[in-house]
Coordinates of C-alpha atoms and ligand atoms in Angstrom, one line a residue:
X765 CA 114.6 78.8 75.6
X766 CA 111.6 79.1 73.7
X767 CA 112.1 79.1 69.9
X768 CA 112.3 82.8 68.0
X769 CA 109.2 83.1 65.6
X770 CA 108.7 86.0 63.4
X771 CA 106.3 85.7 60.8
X772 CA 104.1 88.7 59.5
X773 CA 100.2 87.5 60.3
X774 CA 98.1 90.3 59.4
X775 CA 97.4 92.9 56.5
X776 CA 95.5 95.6 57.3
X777 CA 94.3 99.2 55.7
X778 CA 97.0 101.3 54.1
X779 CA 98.6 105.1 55.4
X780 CA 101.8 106.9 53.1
X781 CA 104.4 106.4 55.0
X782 CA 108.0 108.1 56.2
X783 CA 111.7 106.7 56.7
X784 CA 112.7 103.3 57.2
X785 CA 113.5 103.2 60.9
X786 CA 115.2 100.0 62.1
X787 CA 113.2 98.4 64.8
X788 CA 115.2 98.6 68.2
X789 CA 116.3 94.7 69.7
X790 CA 116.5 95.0 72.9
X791 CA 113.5 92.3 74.3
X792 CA 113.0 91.0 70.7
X793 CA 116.4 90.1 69.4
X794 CA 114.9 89.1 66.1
X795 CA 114.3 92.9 65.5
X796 CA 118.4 93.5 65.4
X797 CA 118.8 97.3 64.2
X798 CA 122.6 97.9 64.0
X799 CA 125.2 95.5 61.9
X800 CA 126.8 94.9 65.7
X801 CA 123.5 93.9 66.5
X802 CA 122.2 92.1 63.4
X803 CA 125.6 89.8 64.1
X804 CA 124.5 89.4 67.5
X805 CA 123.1 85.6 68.0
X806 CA 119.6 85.4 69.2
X807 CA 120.0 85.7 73.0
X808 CA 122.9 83.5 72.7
X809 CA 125.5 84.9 75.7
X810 CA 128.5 86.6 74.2
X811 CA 130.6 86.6 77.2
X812 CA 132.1 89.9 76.4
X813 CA 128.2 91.0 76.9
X814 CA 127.7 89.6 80.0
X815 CA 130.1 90.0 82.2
X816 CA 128.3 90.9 86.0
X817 CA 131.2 91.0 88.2
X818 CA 133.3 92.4 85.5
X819 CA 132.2 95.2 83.6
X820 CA 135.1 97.1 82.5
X821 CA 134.9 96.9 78.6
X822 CA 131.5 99.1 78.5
X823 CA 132.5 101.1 81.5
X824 CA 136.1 102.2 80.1
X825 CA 133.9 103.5 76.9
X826 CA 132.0 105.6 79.6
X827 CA 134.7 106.7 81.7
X828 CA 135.7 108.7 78.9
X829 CA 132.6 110.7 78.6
X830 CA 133.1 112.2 82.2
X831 CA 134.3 115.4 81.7
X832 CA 133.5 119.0 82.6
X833 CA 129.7 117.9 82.1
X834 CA 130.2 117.1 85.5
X835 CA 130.0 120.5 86.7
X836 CA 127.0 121.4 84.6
X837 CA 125.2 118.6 86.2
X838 CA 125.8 119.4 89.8
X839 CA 122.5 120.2 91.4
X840 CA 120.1 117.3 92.5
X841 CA 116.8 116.9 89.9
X842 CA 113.7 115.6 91.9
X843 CA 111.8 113.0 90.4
X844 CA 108.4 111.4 92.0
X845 CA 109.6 112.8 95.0
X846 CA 113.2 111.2 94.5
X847 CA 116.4 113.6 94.9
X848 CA 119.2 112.1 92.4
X849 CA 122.4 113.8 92.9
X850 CA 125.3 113.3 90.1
X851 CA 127.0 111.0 92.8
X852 CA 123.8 108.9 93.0
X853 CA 124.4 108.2 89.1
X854 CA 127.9 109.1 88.1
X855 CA 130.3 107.1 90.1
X856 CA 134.1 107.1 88.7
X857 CA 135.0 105.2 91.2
X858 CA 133.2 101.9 91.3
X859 CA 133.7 99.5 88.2
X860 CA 130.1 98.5 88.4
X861 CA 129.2 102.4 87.2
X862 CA 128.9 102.8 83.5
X863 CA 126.7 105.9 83.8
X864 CA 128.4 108.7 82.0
X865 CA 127.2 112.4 82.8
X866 CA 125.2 113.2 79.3
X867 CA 123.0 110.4 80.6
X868 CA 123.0 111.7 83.9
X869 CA 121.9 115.6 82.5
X870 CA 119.0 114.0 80.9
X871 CA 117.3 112.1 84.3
X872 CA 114.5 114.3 85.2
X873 CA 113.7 116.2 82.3
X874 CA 110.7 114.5 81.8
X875 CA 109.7 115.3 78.4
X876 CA 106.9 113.7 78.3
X877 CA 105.3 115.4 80.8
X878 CA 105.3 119.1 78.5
X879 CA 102.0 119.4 77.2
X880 CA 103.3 121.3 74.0
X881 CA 105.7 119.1 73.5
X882 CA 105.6 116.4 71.0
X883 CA 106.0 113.1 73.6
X884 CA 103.2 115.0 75.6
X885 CA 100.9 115.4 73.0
X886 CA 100.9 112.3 71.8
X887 CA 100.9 111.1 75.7
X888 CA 97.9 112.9 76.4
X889 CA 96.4 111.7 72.8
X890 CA 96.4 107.8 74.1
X891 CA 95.1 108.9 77.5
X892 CA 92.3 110.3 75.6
X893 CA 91.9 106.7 74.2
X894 CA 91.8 104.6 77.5
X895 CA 89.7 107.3 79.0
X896 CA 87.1 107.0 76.4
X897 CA 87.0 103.0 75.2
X898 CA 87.8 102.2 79.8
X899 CA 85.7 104.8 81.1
X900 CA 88.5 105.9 82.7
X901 CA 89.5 102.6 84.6
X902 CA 93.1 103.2 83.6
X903 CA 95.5 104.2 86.2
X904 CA 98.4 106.7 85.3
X905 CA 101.7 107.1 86.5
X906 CA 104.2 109.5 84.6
X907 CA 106.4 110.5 87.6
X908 CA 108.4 107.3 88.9
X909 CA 112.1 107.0 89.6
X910 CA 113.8 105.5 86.6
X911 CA 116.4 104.7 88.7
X912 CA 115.4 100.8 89.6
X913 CA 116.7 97.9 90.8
X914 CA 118.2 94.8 89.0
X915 CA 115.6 92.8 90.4
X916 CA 112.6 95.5 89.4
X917 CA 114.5 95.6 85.3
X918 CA 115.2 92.5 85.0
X919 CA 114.3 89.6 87.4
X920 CA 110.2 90.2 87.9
X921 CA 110.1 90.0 84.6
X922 CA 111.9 87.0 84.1
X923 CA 114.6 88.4 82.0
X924 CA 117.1 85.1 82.1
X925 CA 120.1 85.6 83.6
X926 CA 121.8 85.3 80.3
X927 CA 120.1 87.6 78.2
X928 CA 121.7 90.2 76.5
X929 CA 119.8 93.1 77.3
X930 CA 121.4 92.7 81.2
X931 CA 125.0 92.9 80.0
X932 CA 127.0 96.4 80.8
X933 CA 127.3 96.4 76.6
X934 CA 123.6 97.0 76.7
X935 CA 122.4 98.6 79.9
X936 CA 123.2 101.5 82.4
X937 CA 124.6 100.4 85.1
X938 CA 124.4 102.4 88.4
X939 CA 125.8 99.9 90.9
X940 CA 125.7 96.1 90.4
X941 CA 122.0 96.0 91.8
X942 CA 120.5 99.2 90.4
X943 CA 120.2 100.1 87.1
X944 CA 118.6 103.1 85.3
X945 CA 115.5 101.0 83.7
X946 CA 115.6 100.0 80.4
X947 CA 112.4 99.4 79.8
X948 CA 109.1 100.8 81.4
X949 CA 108.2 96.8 82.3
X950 CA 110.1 97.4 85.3
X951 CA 107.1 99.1 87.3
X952 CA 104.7 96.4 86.1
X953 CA 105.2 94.2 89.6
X954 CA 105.1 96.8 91.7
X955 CA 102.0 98.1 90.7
X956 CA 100.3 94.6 90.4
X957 CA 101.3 94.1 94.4
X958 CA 99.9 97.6 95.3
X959 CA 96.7 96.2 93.6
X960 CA 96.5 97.8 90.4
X961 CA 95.0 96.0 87.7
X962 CA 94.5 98.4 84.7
X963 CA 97.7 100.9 84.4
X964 CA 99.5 102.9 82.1
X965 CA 103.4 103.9 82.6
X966 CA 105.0 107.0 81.0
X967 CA 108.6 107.3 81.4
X968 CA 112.0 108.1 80.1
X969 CA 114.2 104.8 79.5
X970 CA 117.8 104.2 79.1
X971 CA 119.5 102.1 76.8
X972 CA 123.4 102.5 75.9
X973 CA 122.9 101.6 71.8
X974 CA 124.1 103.1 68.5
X975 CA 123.9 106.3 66.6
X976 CA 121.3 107.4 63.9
X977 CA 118.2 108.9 63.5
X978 CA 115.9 106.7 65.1
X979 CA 118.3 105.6 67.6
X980 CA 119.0 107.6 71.2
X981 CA 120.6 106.2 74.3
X982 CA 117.4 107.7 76.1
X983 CA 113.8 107.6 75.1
X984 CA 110.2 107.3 76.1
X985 CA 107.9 104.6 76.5
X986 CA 104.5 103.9 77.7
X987 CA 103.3 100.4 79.6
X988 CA 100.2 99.0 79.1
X989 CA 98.6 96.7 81.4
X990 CA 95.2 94.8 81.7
X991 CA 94.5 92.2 84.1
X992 CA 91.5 90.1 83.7
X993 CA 89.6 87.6 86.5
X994 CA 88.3 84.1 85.1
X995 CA 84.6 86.3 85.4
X996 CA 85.7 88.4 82.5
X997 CA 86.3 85.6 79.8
X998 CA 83.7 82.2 81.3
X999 CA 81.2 83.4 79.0
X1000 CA 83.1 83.9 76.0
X1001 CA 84.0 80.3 74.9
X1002 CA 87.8 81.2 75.1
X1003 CA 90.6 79.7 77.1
X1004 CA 91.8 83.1 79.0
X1005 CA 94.9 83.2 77.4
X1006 CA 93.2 83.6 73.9
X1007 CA 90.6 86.1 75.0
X1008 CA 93.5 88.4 76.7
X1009 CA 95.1 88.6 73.6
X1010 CA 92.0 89.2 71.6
X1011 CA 91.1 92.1 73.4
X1012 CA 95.0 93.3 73.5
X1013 CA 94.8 93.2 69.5
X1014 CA 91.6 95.1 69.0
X1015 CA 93.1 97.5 72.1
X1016 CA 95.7 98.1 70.2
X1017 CA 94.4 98.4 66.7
X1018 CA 91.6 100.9 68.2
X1019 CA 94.3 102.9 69.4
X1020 CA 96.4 103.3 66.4
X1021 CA 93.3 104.1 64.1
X1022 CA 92.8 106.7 66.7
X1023 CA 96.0 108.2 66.6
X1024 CA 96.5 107.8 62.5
X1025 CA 93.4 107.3 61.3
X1026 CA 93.1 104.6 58.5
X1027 CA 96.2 102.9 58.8
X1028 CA 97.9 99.8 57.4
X1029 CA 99.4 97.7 60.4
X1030 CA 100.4 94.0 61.1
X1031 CA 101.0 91.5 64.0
X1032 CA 104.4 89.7 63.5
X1033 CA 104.9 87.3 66.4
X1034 CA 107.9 87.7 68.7
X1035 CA 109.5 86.7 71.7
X1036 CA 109.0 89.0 74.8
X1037 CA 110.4 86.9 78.5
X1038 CA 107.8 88.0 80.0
X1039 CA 104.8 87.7 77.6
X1040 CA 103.6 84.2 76.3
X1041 CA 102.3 84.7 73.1
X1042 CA 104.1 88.2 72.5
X1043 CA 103.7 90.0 69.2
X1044 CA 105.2 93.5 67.4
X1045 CA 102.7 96.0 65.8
X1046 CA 104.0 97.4 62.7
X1047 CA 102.6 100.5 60.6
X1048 CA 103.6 100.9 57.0
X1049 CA 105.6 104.1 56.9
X1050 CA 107.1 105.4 53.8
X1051 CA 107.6 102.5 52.0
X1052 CA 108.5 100.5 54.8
X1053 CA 107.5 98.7 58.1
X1054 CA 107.9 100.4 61.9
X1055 CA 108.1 98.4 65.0
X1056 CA 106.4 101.1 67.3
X1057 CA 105.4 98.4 69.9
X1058 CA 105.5 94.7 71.7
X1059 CA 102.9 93.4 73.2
X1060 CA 101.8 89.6 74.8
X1061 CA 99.9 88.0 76.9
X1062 CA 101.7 88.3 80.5
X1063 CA 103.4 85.1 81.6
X1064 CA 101.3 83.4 84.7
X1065 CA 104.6 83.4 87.1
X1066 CA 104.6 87.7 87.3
X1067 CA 100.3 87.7 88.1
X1068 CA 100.9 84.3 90.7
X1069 CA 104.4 86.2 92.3
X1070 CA 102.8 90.0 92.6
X1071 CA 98.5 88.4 94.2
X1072 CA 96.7 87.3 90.7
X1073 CA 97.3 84.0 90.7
X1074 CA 94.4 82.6 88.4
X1075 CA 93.9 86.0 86.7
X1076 CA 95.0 86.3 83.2
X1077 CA 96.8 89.7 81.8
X1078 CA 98.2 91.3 79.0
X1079 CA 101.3 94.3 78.6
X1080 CA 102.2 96.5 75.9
X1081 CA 105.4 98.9 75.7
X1082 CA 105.4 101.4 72.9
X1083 CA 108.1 103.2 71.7
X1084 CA 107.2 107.3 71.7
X1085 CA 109.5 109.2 69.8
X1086 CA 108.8 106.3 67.1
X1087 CA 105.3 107.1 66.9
X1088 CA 105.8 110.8 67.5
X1089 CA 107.8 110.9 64.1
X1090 CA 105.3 109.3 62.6
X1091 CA 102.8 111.3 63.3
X1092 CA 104.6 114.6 63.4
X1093 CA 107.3 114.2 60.6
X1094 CA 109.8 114.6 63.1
X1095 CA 112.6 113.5 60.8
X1096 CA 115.6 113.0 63.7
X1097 CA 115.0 111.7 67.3
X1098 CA 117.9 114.5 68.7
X1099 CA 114.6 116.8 67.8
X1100 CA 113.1 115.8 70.5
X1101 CA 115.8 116.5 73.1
X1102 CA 115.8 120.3 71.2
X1103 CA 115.5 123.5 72.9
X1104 CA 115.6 125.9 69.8
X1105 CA 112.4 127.7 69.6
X1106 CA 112.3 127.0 65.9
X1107 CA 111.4 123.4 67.1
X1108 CA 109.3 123.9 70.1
X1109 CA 107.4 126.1 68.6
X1110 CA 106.2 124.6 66.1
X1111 CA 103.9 122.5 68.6
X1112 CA 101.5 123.0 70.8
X1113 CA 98.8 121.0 73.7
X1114 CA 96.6 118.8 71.9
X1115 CA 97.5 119.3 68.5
X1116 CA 98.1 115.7 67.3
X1117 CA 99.9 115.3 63.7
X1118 CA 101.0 119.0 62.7
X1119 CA 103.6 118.6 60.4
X1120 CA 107.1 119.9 61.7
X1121 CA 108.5 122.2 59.1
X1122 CA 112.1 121.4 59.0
X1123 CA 113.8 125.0 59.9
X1124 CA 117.0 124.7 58.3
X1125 CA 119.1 122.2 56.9
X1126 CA 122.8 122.2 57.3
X1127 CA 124.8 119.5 55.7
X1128 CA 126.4 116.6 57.5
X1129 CA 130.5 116.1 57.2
X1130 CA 131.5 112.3 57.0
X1131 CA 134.7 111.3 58.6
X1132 CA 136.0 107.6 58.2
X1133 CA 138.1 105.6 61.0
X1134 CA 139.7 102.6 60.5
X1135 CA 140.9 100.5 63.0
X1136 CA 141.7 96.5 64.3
X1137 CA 139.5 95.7 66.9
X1138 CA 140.0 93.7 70.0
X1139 CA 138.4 91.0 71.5
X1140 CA 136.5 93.6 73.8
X1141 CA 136.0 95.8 71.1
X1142 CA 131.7 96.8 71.0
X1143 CA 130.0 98.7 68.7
X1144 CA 127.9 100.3 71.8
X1145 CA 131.1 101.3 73.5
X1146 CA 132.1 103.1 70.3
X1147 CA 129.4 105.2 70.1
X1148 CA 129.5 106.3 73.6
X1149 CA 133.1 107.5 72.8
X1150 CA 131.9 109.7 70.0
X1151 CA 128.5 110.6 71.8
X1152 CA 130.8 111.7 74.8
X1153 CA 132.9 114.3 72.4
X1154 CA 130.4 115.3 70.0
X1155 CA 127.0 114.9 72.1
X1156 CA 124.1 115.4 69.9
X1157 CA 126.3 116.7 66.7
X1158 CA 127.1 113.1 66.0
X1159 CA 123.8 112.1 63.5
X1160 CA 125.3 108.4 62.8
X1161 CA 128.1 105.8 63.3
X1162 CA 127.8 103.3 60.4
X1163 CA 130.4 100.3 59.8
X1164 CA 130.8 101.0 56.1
X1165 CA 133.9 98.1 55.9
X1166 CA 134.4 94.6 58.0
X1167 CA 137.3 92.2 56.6
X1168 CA 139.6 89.7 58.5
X1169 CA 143.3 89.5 57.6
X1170 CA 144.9 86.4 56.9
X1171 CA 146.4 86.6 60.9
X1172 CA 143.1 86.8 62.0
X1173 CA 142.8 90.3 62.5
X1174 CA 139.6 92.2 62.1
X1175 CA 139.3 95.8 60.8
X1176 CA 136.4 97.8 61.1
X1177 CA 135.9 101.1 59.4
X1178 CA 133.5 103.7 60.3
X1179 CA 131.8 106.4 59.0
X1180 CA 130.5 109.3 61.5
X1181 CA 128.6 112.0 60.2
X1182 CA 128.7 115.1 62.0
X1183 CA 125.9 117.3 61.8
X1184 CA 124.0 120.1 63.8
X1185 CA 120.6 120.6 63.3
X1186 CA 120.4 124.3 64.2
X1187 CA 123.9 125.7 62.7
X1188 CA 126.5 125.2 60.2
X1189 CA 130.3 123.5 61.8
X1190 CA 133.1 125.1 61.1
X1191 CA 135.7 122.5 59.4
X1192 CA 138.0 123.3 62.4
X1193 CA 135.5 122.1 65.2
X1194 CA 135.0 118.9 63.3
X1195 CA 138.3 118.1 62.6
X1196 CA 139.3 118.9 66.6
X1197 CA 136.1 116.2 67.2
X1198 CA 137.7 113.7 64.7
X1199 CA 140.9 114.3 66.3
X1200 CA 139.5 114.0 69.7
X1201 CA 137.6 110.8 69.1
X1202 CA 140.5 109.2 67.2
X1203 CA 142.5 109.5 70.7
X1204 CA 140.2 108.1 73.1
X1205 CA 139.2 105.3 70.7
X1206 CA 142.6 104.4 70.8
X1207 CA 143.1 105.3 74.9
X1208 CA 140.2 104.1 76.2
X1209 CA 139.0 101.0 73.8
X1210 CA 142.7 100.0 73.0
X1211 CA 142.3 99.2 69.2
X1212 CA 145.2 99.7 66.7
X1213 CA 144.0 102.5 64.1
X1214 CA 145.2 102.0 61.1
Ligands
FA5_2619 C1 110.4 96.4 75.3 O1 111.0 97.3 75.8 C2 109.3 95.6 76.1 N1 109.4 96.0 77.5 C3 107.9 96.0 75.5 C4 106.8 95.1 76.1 C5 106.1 95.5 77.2 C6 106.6 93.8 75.5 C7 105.1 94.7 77.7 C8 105.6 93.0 76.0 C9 104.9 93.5 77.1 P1 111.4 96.7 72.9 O2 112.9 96.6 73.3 O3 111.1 96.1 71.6 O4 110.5 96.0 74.0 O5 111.0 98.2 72.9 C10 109.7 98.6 72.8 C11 109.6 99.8 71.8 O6 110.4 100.8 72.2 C12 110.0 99.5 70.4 O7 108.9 98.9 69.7 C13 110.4 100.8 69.9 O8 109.2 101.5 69.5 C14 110.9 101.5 71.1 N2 112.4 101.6 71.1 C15 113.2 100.6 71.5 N3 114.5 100.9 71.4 C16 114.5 102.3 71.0 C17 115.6 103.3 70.8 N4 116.9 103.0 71.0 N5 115.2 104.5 70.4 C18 113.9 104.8 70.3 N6 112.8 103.9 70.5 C19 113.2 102.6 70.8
MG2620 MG1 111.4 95.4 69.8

């Protein structure tokens, strides 16, 4: 495996900045968000991650969350032409499953395709970009199945067999060869054999993760691809591979000054599997840097395996609602899954950057749990317990204490804060939540509380 690098490379001019929000890890574990995943080795294997033919640690945390949620989500949604019925997605019966039914009520909903909304704003805002700078050479596609197969997610991207980001700890499972995608890479091979070589892929990605503000199981990301034929770079005095990522760098810096204005970004170099050199773009936000993207030059075995061979290419995947609260002070990403008009509308088509004027704020109830975990015990399954009994009123899910006994065994305690963004809770209902989650953590991840 090729060594991890991360090393910040490039100042540029300054923009006031919001929240720290913790990059997300998934294809870069160097960006670790969470304390689970900050302990996580570099994609080192944890067998208790990866576990193909056995998945049952992740899926018991899911099985929990199927509940009358299930009636809700009986009609079929339709997406590019694709029915998906609950029993396409949610299967109780097949240990390869891990989807639970919140997940399945969000497939199809396709934020990002609501012009006043904020992901559709800003969607329309980089179209704008490519449109204007490619003359519009860019293909789009916004409407394709998320629902992809193991091969499309993973393995044409070269995602090693061992890599975290495959285990059921990490990624919704549908069956053991289809997975809801996890990243919007998973169209980039398909569209390079239909014969596209300049697209861009908008589309709601699943990932199972932890709790906080800049966290959310699902979320939206747009794929960037160029491909280049030895014609476009013979006259430039570069090898190809340095002249694709030239122009991906000043692509990519043309588009954020177009969506911020003057802003202060660096490069810090990474490690994508399917980009060779890869690199994160960060933007100095309130006092802090924000991964809102990776990028690379596209290895040479996806352009040889999908009719490019001698072509170089380069990919980008950026993170929307990360952007989006950038630019629109959207303080917590459950805003964007919000149907409370007090939210919606405050936005409208093509207005890029209004502020969002916080409606209300109601304060958050902390309740600690402290229990000894197990040697299955994940961090990600605990958080779809709480997610699965307290849906979007659970804000965060913190380890706030981590000792070993002298036996060996490990406690965790953690904090959950409870809050809901458009009323007050009643002490009752968060207590019967507490109560609740207390239960299944002990049923359904077998830990000892304490
Ligand atoms: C990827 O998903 C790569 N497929 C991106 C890529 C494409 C690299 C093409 C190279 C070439 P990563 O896991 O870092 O990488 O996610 C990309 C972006 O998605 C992040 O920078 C971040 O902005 C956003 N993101 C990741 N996880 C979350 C999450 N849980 N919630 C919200 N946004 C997230
Ligand atoms: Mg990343």
């Amino acid at each position: 495996m090729r060594p991890l690098i991360r090393s910040a490379c490039r100042l540029r001019a300054r923009v006031r900045a919001m929240a720290t929000l913790p990059a997300a890890a998934a294809f870069s574990p160097s960006s670790a968000s969470s304390a689970a995943a900050a302990a996580r080795p570099p994609r080192l294997p944890l067998a208790r991650f990866f576990l193909p033919s056995a998945p049952p640690a992740a899926a018991l945390g899911a099985r929990s969350l199927r509940t009358s949620a299930a009636a809700a989500a009986a009609a079929a949604v339709e997406v590019g032409g694709v029915k998906i019925a609950r029993e396409d997605v949610v299967k109780e019966e097949d240990p390869t499953n891990n989807v639970p039914d919140p997940i399945y009520s969000k497939i199809g909903l396709q934020m990002h395709r609501r012009g006043n909304h904020p992901l559709g704003i800003l969607k329309n805002t980089i179209y704008d970009y490519f449109d204007k700078n490619f003359s519009g050479q860019f293909n789009k596609f916004d409407d394709l199945c998320p629902l992809v197969s193991v091969k499309q997610n993973f393995d044409d991207v070269l995602v090693p067999a061992d890599h975290v980001s495959r285990s059921y700890n990490d990624t919704y499972y549908v069956d053991a060869q289809t997975v809801l995608r996890c990243h919007t890479s998973a169209h980039q091979a398909e569209l390079l054999r239909d014969g596209h070589t300049h697209f861009l892929v908008t589309g709601d990605v699943y990932r199972r993760d932890s709790i906080d503000s800049t966290h959310y199981p699902v979320f939206h990301q747009m794929e960037g691809f160029r491909v280049f034929s030895p014609d476009d770079w013979s006259d430039s005095g570069m090898d190809g591979t340095a002249y694709a990522a030239a122009d991906l760098k000043k692509t990519l810096e043309g588009l954020a000054r177009h969506l911020f204005g003057a802003v202060e970004m660096r490069w810090v170099d990474t490690y994508f599997p399917f980009t060779n050199p890869s690199f994160e773009l960060e933007i100095y936000f309130q006092d802090d840097w924000l991964e809102v993207l990776g990028c690379g030059v596209t290895e040479q075995e996806i352009l040889k395996s999908n009719g490019r061979t001698d072509h170089v290419a380069w990919a980008f995947g950026l993170g929307l609602e990360r952007l989006s609260m950038v630019l629109f002070d959207i303080p917590d990403i459950r805003l964007f899954w919000s149907n409370d008009q007090r939210f919606t509308s405050q936005f409208s088509e093509g207005k890029l950057g209004v502020k969002f004027k916080p409606f209300s704020k109601f304060p958050p109830c902390y309740k600690d749990m402290s229990f000894w975990i197990n040697e299955e015990f994940t961090e990600n399954n605990l958080c779809e317990v709480v997610r699965g009994i307290a849906g979007d009123l659970a804000e965060e899910v913190k380890l706030i204490d981590n000792f070993t006994n002298k036996k060996g065994m490990t406690s965790h305690c953690y904090r959950i804060a409870y809050r809901s963004m458009e009323r007050s809770l009643t002490d009752e209902e968060i207590n019967d939540m507490q109560w609740n989650v207390r239960e299944e953590v002990r049923n359904k991840l077998k830990v000892e509380l304490r």
